Short mmCIF file of C-alpha atoms and ligand atoms in Angstrom, two decimals:
data_model
loop_
_atom_site.label_atom_id
_atom_site.label_comp_id
_atom_site.label_asym_id
_atom_site.label_seq_id
_atom_site.Cartn_x
_atom_site.Cartn_y
_atom_site.Cartn_z
CA MET A 1 6.92 14.05 18.36
CA ARG A 2 9.69 12.20 15.83
CA ASP A 3 9.36 12.26 12.15
CA VAL A 4 8.21 8.81 11.27
CA ALA A 5 8.43 6.99 8.04
CA VAL A 6 7.12 3.90 6.18
CA ILE A 7 10.13 1.63 5.03
CA GLY A 8 8.25 -1.36 4.14
CA ILE A 9 5.05 -3.07 2.60
CA GLY A 10 3.64 -6.16 1.98
CA MET A 11 0.23 -7.85 0.78
CA THR A 12 -1.30 -10.92 -0.11
CA GLN A 13 -3.89 -11.30 -2.80
CA PHE A 14 -7.04 -10.18 -2.16
CA GLY A 15 -10.20 -12.43 -3.02
CA GLU A 16 -11.16 -15.87 -2.02
CA LEU A 17 -8.01 -17.59 -0.57
CA TRP A 18 -9.22 -21.02 -0.12
CA GLY A 19 -6.72 -23.41 1.42
CA LYS A 20 -4.93 -20.51 3.72
CA SER A 21 -5.61 -19.72 7.30
CA LEU A 22 -6.04 -16.49 8.99
CA LYS A 23 -2.44 -17.09 10.35
CA ASP A 24 -1.04 -17.96 6.98
CA ILE A 25 -2.38 -14.59 5.36
CA PHE A 26 -1.03 -12.40 7.98
CA VAL A 27 2.22 -14.10 8.23
CA GLU A 28 2.77 -13.90 4.52
CA ALA A 29 2.13 -10.34 4.35
CA ALA A 30 4.12 -9.48 7.48
CA LEU A 31 7.01 -11.60 6.32
CA LYS A 32 6.85 -9.44 3.22
CA ALA A 33 6.97 -6.15 4.63
CA THR A 34 9.64 -7.20 7.11
CA GLU A 35 11.89 -8.37 3.91
CA ASP A 36 10.92 -5.49 1.83
CA SER A 37 12.25 -2.97 4.68
CA GLY A 38 15.46 -4.90 5.44
CA VAL A 39 15.02 -4.49 8.90
CA ASP A 40 16.53 -7.45 11.28
CA HIS A 41 13.91 -6.81 14.09
CA ILE A 42 10.53 -5.41 15.16
CA ASP A 43 10.05 -3.72 18.44
CA SER A 44 6.35 -4.25 18.77
CA MET A 45 3.17 -5.10 16.59
CA TYR A 46 -0.01 -3.94 15.99
CA VAL A 47 -2.65 -6.31 14.13
CA GLY A 48 -6.06 -4.71 12.77
CA ALA A 49 -8.83 -6.96 12.50
CA MET A 50 -12.66 -6.55 12.73
CA SER A 51 -14.19 -9.75 13.71
CA SER A 52 -12.07 -12.74 13.39
CA GLY A 53 -13.85 -14.34 16.36
CA LEU A 54 -17.20 -14.36 14.51
CA PHE A 55 -15.44 -14.98 10.73
CA VAL A 56 -13.06 -17.68 11.72
CA GLY A 57 -13.52 -18.23 15.59
CA GLN A 58 -9.99 -17.05 16.35
CA GLU A 59 -9.68 -13.86 18.87
CA HIS A 60 -6.38 -12.78 20.73
CA LEU A 61 -4.86 -11.73 17.10
CA GLY A 62 -1.70 -9.84 18.73
CA ALA A 63 -0.36 -13.11 20.49
CA VAL A 64 -1.30 -15.38 17.96
CA MET A 65 0.03 -13.61 15.22
CA ALA A 66 3.43 -12.54 17.39
CA ASP A 67 3.86 -16.39 17.67
CA TYR A 68 3.45 -17.45 14.24
CA LEU A 69 5.60 -14.79 13.21
CA ALA A 70 8.29 -15.87 15.56
CA VAL A 71 8.53 -12.61 17.07
CA THR A 72 7.61 -13.40 20.96
CA PRO A 73 8.22 -11.75 23.40
CA ILE A 74 7.69 -8.43 21.78
CA PRO A 75 4.39 -6.73 22.59
CA ALA A 76 1.62 -7.58 20.24
CA THR A 77 -2.01 -5.72 20.22
CA HIS A 78 -4.99 -6.46 18.31
CA ILE A 79 -6.77 -3.13 17.47
CA GLU A 80 -10.59 -3.07 16.31
CA SER A 81 -12.33 -0.31 15.04
CA ALA A 82 -14.48 -2.16 12.45
CA CYS A 83 -13.59 -1.50 8.74
CA ALA A 84 -11.06 1.21 10.32
CA SER A 85 -9.40 -1.34 12.43
CA GLY A 86 -6.37 -1.34 9.85
CA GLY A 87 -6.23 2.49 9.96
CA ALA A 88 -6.37 2.60 13.78
CA ALA A 89 -3.48 0.04 14.15
CA PHE A 90 -1.36 1.94 11.87
CA ARG A 91 -2.22 5.17 14.18
CA GLN A 92 -0.81 3.23 17.22
CA ALA A 93 2.35 2.21 15.44
CA TYR A 94 3.04 5.74 14.19
CA LEU A 95 2.30 7.35 17.83
CA GLU A 96 4.45 4.66 19.36
CA VAL A 97 7.58 5.55 17.13
CA ALA A 98 6.75 9.32 17.17
CA SER A 99 6.83 9.31 20.72
CA GLY A 100 10.28 7.69 20.89
CA ALA A 101 9.04 4.46 22.69
CA SER A 102 9.84 2.40 19.70
CA ASP A 103 11.99 2.62 16.56
CA ILE A 104 10.46 -0.08 14.61
CA VAL A 105 6.86 -1.11 14.42
CA LEU A 106 4.86 -3.65 12.57
CA ALA A 107 1.26 -2.41 11.83
CA GLY A 108 -0.77 -5.00 9.77
CA GLY A 109 -4.62 -5.96 8.93
CA VAL A 110 -6.04 -9.06 8.07
CA GLU A 111 -9.67 -10.56 7.67
CA LYS A 112 -10.78 -13.98 6.57
CA MET A 113 -14.30 -13.61 5.63
CA THR A 114 -15.15 -15.98 2.87
CA ASP A 115 -15.18 -18.94 5.49
CA THR A 116 -18.50 -18.04 7.10
CA SER A 117 -21.94 -17.99 5.36
CA ASP A 118 -22.96 -15.31 7.86
CA VAL A 119 -20.93 -12.20 6.60
CA THR A 120 -23.70 -9.79 6.34
CA GLU A 121 -24.96 -10.19 9.98
CA VAL A 122 -21.05 -10.43 11.07
CA LEU A 123 -20.32 -7.08 9.26
CA ALA A 124 -23.70 -5.41 11.04
CA THR A 125 -22.30 -5.97 14.64
CA ALA A 126 -20.43 -2.83 13.69
CA ALA A 127 -23.90 -0.96 13.64
CA ASP A 128 -26.39 0.04 16.10
CA GLN A 129 -27.92 -3.35 17.30
CA GLU A 130 -31.12 -1.87 19.20
CA TYR A 131 -31.73 1.07 16.94
CA GLU A 132 -30.60 -0.16 13.21
CA VAL A 133 -29.80 -4.07 13.31
CA PHE A 134 -32.49 -5.13 15.70
CA HIS A 135 -35.17 -3.58 12.67
CA GLY A 136 -33.60 -5.67 9.83
CA VAL A 137 -30.95 -3.00 8.47
CA THR A 138 -27.42 -3.82 7.58
CA PHE A 139 -24.75 -2.21 5.79
CA PRO A 140 -26.08 -2.38 2.00
CA GLY A 141 -29.47 -0.70 3.73
CA LEU A 142 -27.61 1.80 5.52
CA TYR A 143 -25.61 3.14 2.54
CA ALA A 144 -28.83 2.54 0.53
CA LEU A 145 -30.47 5.21 2.80
CA MET A 146 -27.26 7.53 2.15
CA ALA A 147 -27.58 7.17 -1.53
CA ASN A 148 -31.17 7.70 -1.71
CA ALA A 149 -30.77 11.22 0.58
CA TYR A 150 -28.12 12.26 -1.66
CA MET A 151 -29.87 11.53 -4.91
CA HIS A 152 -33.00 13.60 -3.56
CA GLN A 153 -30.90 16.25 -2.39
CA TYR A 154 -28.62 17.05 -4.86
CA LYS A 155 -30.62 15.44 -8.15
CA ALA A 156 -27.79 13.01 -8.51
CA THR A 157 -28.34 9.95 -11.04
CA ARG A 158 -27.84 6.58 -10.94
CA GLU A 159 -25.33 6.48 -14.19
CA GLN A 160 -23.24 9.00 -11.64
CA LEU A 161 -23.06 6.27 -8.93
CA ALA A 162 -21.93 3.51 -11.71
CA ALA A 163 -19.47 5.88 -12.92
CA VAL A 164 -17.54 5.33 -9.33
CA ALA A 165 -17.70 1.42 -9.94
CA VAL A 166 -16.67 1.63 -13.62
CA LYS A 167 -13.56 3.66 -12.69
CA ASN A 168 -12.43 1.43 -9.81
CA HIS A 169 -12.67 -1.62 -11.93
CA ARG A 170 -10.36 -0.06 -14.20
CA ASN A 171 -8.07 0.71 -11.99
CA GLY A 172 -8.27 -2.86 -10.23
CA ALA A 173 -7.78 -4.42 -13.70
CA LYS A 174 -3.92 -2.81 -13.39
CA ASN A 175 -3.63 -4.06 -9.77
CA PRO A 176 -2.12 -7.74 -9.44
CA ASN A 177 -3.22 -8.04 -6.07
CA ALA A 178 -7.17 -7.11 -6.66
CA GLN A 179 -9.94 -9.41 -6.03
CA TYR A 180 -11.52 -8.11 -9.48
CA ARG A 181 -9.43 -7.47 -12.38
CA ASN A 182 -12.27 -7.25 -14.87
CA GLU A 183 -13.48 -3.88 -16.23
CA ILE A 184 -17.04 -3.07 -16.03
CA THR A 185 -19.66 -0.72 -18.17
CA PRO A 186 -22.09 1.40 -16.56
CA GLU A 187 -24.77 -0.71 -18.07
CA GLN A 188 -23.34 -3.80 -16.15
CA VAL A 189 -23.64 -1.74 -13.09
CA MET A 190 -27.07 -0.67 -13.63
CA THR A 191 -28.39 -4.06 -14.31
CA SER A 192 -26.73 -6.10 -11.93
CA THR A 193 -28.65 -7.65 -9.20
CA MET A 194 -30.36 -5.24 -6.75
CA VAL A 195 -29.05 -5.32 -3.14
CA ALA A 196 -30.66 -2.38 -1.51
CA ASP A 197 -32.43 0.10 -3.80
CA PRO A 198 -30.61 1.94 -5.47
CA LEU A 199 -27.51 0.10 -4.52
CA ARG A 200 -26.99 -3.24 -7.01
CA LEU A 201 -24.18 -5.77 -6.69
CA LEU A 202 -21.87 -3.74 -8.51
CA ASP A 203 -22.28 -0.91 -6.42
CA CYS A 204 -20.81 -2.82 -3.58
CA SER A 205 -17.50 -3.84 -2.19
CA PRO A 206 -17.26 -7.60 -2.13
CA VAL A 207 -16.47 -9.96 0.49
CA SER A 208 -12.82 -10.70 0.73
CA ASP A 209 -9.94 -12.43 2.51
CA GLY A 210 -6.61 -10.81 2.65
CA ALA A 211 -3.75 -9.55 4.69
CA ALA A 212 -1.38 -6.37 4.78
CA ALA A 213 1.37 -5.27 6.48
CA VAL A 214 3.60 -2.06 6.60
CA ILE A 215 6.80 -1.38 8.59
CA VAL A 216 6.61 1.68 10.41
CA ALA A 217 10.03 3.34 11.63
CA SER A 218 11.68 6.49 12.84
CA MET A 219 12.99 8.55 10.29
CA ASP A 220 16.73 8.01 11.94
CA VAL A 221 16.12 4.37 10.95
CA ALA A 222 14.69 5.14 7.64
CA LYS A 223 17.62 7.23 6.45
CA LYS A 224 19.85 4.47 7.61
CA MET A 225 18.47 1.94 5.55
CA LYS A 226 18.56 3.86 2.55
CA LYS A 227 14.61 3.55 1.50
CA ASN A 228 12.79 5.93 -0.28
CA LEU A 229 11.73 8.34 2.15
CA ILE A 230 7.94 8.44 2.42
CA ARG A 231 7.38 10.25 5.90
CA VAL A 232 3.87 10.41 7.64
CA LYS A 233 3.02 14.04 7.45
CA ALA A 234 -0.24 13.78 9.67
CA SER A 235 -2.31 11.50 11.41
CA ALA A 236 -6.05 11.92 12.88
CA GLN A 237 -8.58 9.78 14.03
CA THR A 238 -12.04 10.50 14.96
CA SER A 239 -15.55 9.04 16.15
CA GLY A 240 -19.06 9.91 15.01
CA THR A 241 -22.82 8.82 16.11
CA ILE A 242 -22.86 4.96 15.59
CA ALA A 243 -26.61 4.99 14.17
CA LEU A 244 -27.36 7.14 11.23
CA HIS A 245 -30.74 8.59 12.76
CA SER A 246 -28.61 10.49 14.98
CA ARG A 247 -27.36 12.34 12.34
CA GLU A 248 -28.46 15.94 11.12
CA SER A 249 -27.93 14.86 7.47
CA PHE A 250 -27.46 11.75 5.60
CA THR A 251 -25.03 13.16 2.86
CA THR A 252 -22.09 14.06 5.08
CA LEU A 253 -19.99 12.35 7.34
CA PRO A 254 -18.83 14.72 10.48
CA SER A 255 -16.05 12.09 11.42
CA VAL A 256 -14.40 12.34 7.89
CA VAL A 257 -14.79 16.30 7.97
CA ARG A 258 -13.30 16.51 11.19
CA ALA A 259 -10.37 14.17 10.43
CA ALA A 260 -9.74 15.79 7.31
CA GLU A 261 -9.47 19.30 9.00
CA LYS A 262 -7.07 17.87 11.70
CA THR A 263 -4.86 16.25 9.16
CA TYR A 264 -4.96 19.19 6.74
CA THR A 265 -3.64 21.45 9.95
CA MET A 266 -1.13 19.18 10.92
CA ALA A 267 0.31 18.58 7.27
CA GLY A 268 0.12 21.99 6.80
CA VAL A 269 -1.44 21.37 3.25
CA THR A 270 -4.71 21.96 1.45
CA PRO A 271 -6.79 19.53 -0.35
CA ASP A 272 -5.57 20.99 -3.71
CA GLN A 273 -1.87 19.89 -2.71
CA ILE A 274 -3.05 16.18 -2.30
CA ASN A 275 -1.83 14.32 -5.53
CA VAL A 276 -3.41 10.86 -4.79
CA VAL A 277 -6.25 9.77 -2.32
CA GLU A 278 -7.52 6.20 -1.61
CA VAL A 279 -11.01 6.65 0.13
CA HIS A 280 -13.20 4.07 1.77
CA ASP A 281 -15.62 3.18 -1.14
CA CYS A 282 -17.59 0.32 0.72
CA PHE A 283 -20.48 1.50 -1.48
CA THR A 284 -20.32 3.78 -4.54
CA ILE A 285 -22.27 6.34 -2.73
CA ALA A 286 -19.33 6.38 0.02
CA GLU A 287 -16.90 7.57 -2.27
CA ILE A 288 -18.99 10.48 -3.86
CA ILE A 289 -19.80 11.54 0.05
CA VAL A 290 -16.13 11.36 1.20
CA SER A 291 -14.75 13.17 -1.79
CA GLU A 292 -16.78 16.01 -0.79
CA ASP A 293 -16.13 15.54 3.09
CA LEU A 294 -12.40 15.64 2.43
CA GLY A 295 -12.66 19.05 0.62
CA PHE A 296 -12.16 17.80 -3.08
CA PHE A 297 -15.32 18.63 -4.48
CA GLU A 298 -18.22 21.11 -3.35
CA LYS A 299 -21.10 19.55 -1.55
CA GLY A 300 -23.33 18.08 -4.18
CA LYS A 301 -20.66 17.91 -6.90
CA GLY A 302 -18.95 14.78 -5.91
CA ALA A 303 -21.33 12.59 -8.33
CA GLU A 304 -21.02 14.89 -11.23
CA ALA A 305 -17.18 14.80 -11.00
CA ALA A 306 -17.26 11.00 -10.87
CA GLU A 307 -19.29 10.79 -14.12
CA LYS A 308 -17.30 13.68 -16.00
CA GLY A 309 -13.99 11.25 -14.97
CA LEU A 310 -12.16 14.07 -12.94
CA THR A 311 -11.22 11.38 -10.37
CA SER A 312 -9.53 9.06 -12.92
CA ILE A 313 -5.65 8.33 -12.85
CA GLU A 314 -5.00 10.50 -15.56
CA CYS A 315 -6.98 13.40 -14.01
CA LYS A 316 -6.19 16.07 -11.33
CA ARG A 317 -7.98 14.35 -8.64
CA PRO A 318 -6.83 10.44 -8.67
CA ILE A 319 -9.13 8.58 -6.04
CA ASN A 320 -8.95 5.07 -5.65
CA THR A 321 -5.99 4.09 -7.89
CA SER A 322 -5.63 0.83 -6.14
CA GLY A 323 -9.47 -0.18 -7.46
CA GLY A 324 -10.53 0.80 -4.34
CA LEU A 325 -12.41 -1.31 -1.76
CA LYS A 326 -14.90 -1.98 -4.83
CA ALA A 327 -12.32 -3.87 -7.10
CA LYS A 328 -9.26 -4.64 -4.98
CA GLY A 329 -11.37 -6.21 -2.31
CA HIS A 330 -12.50 -5.43 1.30
CA PRO A 331 -11.22 -7.72 3.89
CA VAL A 332 -12.25 -5.33 6.52
CA GLY A 333 -9.30 -5.41 8.86
CA ALA A 334 -6.81 -5.50 5.97
CA THR A 335 -8.36 -2.66 3.94
CA TRP A 336 -6.63 0.59 5.15
CA ILE A 337 -3.23 -1.03 5.28
CA ALA A 338 -3.58 -1.71 1.74
CA GLN A 339 -4.35 1.86 1.45
CA ILE A 340 -1.29 3.05 2.47
CA ILE A 341 0.56 0.49 0.73
CA GLU A 342 -1.14 2.12 -2.51
CA ILE A 343 -0.23 5.40 -1.48
CA TYR A 344 3.54 4.12 -0.54
CA GLU A 345 4.02 2.82 -4.10
CA GLN A 346 2.44 5.98 -5.59
CA LEU A 347 4.77 8.09 -3.98
CA SER A 348 7.93 5.97 -4.72
CA GLY A 349 6.83 5.85 -8.06
CA THR A 350 6.52 2.24 -8.30
CA ALA A 351 2.78 1.77 -9.04
CA GLY A 352 3.44 0.43 -12.68
CA GLU A 353 0.14 0.90 -14.95
CA ARG A 354 -1.28 2.98 -12.06
CA GLN A 355 1.30 5.22 -11.41
CA VAL A 356 -0.09 8.86 -10.96
CA LYS A 357 2.55 11.72 -12.70
CA ASN A 358 4.53 13.65 -9.93
CA ALA A 359 2.56 12.11 -6.95
CA ARG A 360 4.46 13.62 -4.12
CA ILE A 361 1.72 13.84 -1.40
CA GLY A 362 -0.83 11.39 -0.85
CA MET A 363 -4.06 10.45 1.40
CA THR A 364 -5.62 7.51 3.03
CA GLN A 365 -9.43 8.08 4.52
CA ASN A 366 -10.91 4.77 5.89
CA MET A 367 -13.91 4.66 8.19
CA GLY A 368 -15.73 1.92 10.31
CA GLY A 369 -19.42 1.52 9.80
CA THR A 370 -21.35 4.37 8.57
CA GLY A 371 -18.58 6.51 9.69
CA ALA A 372 -18.95 6.01 13.28
CA SER A 373 -15.23 5.94 13.22
CA CYS A 374 -12.56 7.58 10.75
CA VAL A 375 -9.07 7.38 10.19
CA ILE A 376 -6.83 9.78 7.85
CA HIS A 377 -3.34 10.09 6.97
CA ILE A 378 -1.22 12.17 4.90
CA LEU A 379 1.76 10.72 3.33
CA GLU A 380 4.80 12.71 1.54
CA ALA A 381 7.74 11.45 -0.40
CA ILE A 382 10.85 13.65 0.89
N1 LIG B 401 -18.38 -6.99 -7.02
C1 LIG B 401 -18.17 -7.42 -8.17
N2 LIG B 401 -18.63 -8.78 -8.23
C2 LIG B 401 -19.26 -9.53 -7.34
C3 LIG B 401 -19.46 -8.71 -5.92
C4 LIG B 401 -18.96 -7.41 -5.88
N3 LIG B 401 -19.32 -6.81 -4.71
N4 LIG B 401 -20.27 -9.79 -5.09
C5 LIG B 401 -19.91 -10.81 -5.66
N5 LIG B 401 -19.60 -10.77 -7.11
C6 LIG B 401 -19.73 -11.63 -8.08
C7 LIG B 401 -19.18 -13.13 -7.49
O1 LIG B 401 -17.53 -13.30 -7.76
C8 LIG B 401 -19.86 -14.07 -8.62
O2 LIG B 401 -19.12 -14.25 -9.96
P1 LIG B 401 -19.61 -15.31 -10.57
O3 LIG B 401 -20.85 -15.71 -10.72
O4 LIG B 401 -18.92 -14.94 -11.74
O5 LIG B 401 -18.68 -16.29 -9.55
C9 LIG B 401 -21.28 -13.52 -8.33
O6 LIG B 401 -21.18 -11.93 -8.18
C10 LIG B 401 -22.54 -13.58 -7.45
O7 LIG B 401 -21.56 -13.82 -6.17
P2 LIG B 401 -22.03 -14.31 -4.80
O8 LIG B 401 -21.05 -14.34 -3.84
O9 LIG B 401 -23.18 -15.23 -4.95
O10 LIG B 401 -22.67 -12.66 -4.56
P3 LIG B 401 -23.54 -12.42 -3.19
O11 LIG B 401 -24.85 -12.24 -3.42
O12 LIG B 401 -23.79 -13.47 -2.03
O13 LIG B 401 -22.80 -11.30 -2.45
C11 LIG B 401 -22.89 -8.64 -2.23
C12 LIG B 401 -22.96 -9.94 -3.13
C13 LIG B 401 -22.93 -7.63 -2.97
C14 LIG B 401 -24.18 -8.86 -1.32
C15 LIG B 401 -21.83 -8.91 -1.26
O14 LIG B 401 -20.44 -8.74 -2.16
C16 LIG B 401 -21.98 -7.84 0.01
O15 LIG B 401 -22.42 -8.19 0.83
N6 LIG B 401 -20.85 -6.96 -0.14
C17 LIG B 401 -20.82 -5.71 0.67
C18 LIG B 401 -20.12 -5.94 1.73
C19 LIG B 401 -19.92 -5.32 2.98
O16 LIG B 401 -21.19 -4.91 3.55
N7 LIG B 401 -18.92 -4.76 3.43
C20 LIG B 401 -18.75 -3.72 4.72
C21 LIG B 401 -19.06 -2.49 3.96
S1 LIG B 401 -19.20 -1.35 5.47
#
């Protein structure tokens, strides 16, 4: 396998993008990434998107985006893995370059969720239809079950969940591409509208439009382009049970634990060596559980760590410096690509007010549903 680097990044603003189509926003992000990389062509492309057919009535996204990007006849493939679609798209790009099949590949993600009023139902198509959705539960409800189990098992408090949202809004306020750039207080979180007990509106990631893209290239190409050398040090993708009830525990995500083990082994690093990490905080409880499953905190200690501020930009374990899904926004197909853009900026020293000092090794963790799919990458500045 060859060494692989990320050499260009581009994303749209995340939020409610009225007046722009799915194609418009993907092309905007893809052109920004291509221009940023300096390459004059791409060999192939992958488009991560969860459900563009149901959100906006458009499928066949590989071909559609290649056409509007004016790069036909290159191979162009749509990848779907629910909220992990972008991560899975990037992994295919990484494998294609690592294998030597291509030198320069675009990995992008896109979703336009605000054009339909049925967002919750569309998102719920990623859960188990027969055993979960048929009985009326959707993602806020599923994560609420996880939150209740965690709070019961580890005596975690409402304040501790709120601390995640407060920190991520503080980081999002420093991110020009974030959907929500307003800081919030714990009291605002704990008095916001109840969505699925104990999760309130400000515990949830929002409904978002957005697109993001990166250019993935062989290290030889990266060196010729004289870019900051940001190497993909490890890549792993795992699956887990689709329904929560099939799991032994609601307070750990086996797909995340396994993917983390694989990436740590492949990269030859331990959790302590990761300087900055973007995780899938679709709900506040998700960030807490994932921060434990990635090995950053002991089981049951993630909530306390959030409350103590140990995951803030200034502390040893900065999590979601971009604002996370919570504040930056969660256009599902684009989410993971935006995570890698944050890590690329952190490792390149270009994250501005969000910069983590001396960040050299970064990680992204992205999952579909309640962890039925998970994609993790570790990147390194060399
Ligand atoms: N965070 C912060 N503010 C939010 C928000 C969020 N998640 N969701 C909505 N808002 C704000 C809106 O901007 C609006 O503010 P305004 O009154 O100043 O304009 C206000 O709250 C009400 O917005 P509205 O669109 O009416 O909210 P809603 O009740 O329709 O939706 C949620 C709120 C939480 C239900 C929705 O954001 C949601 O479903 N989130 C989860 C998405 C999800 O499940 N993703 C997949 C995860 S696996």
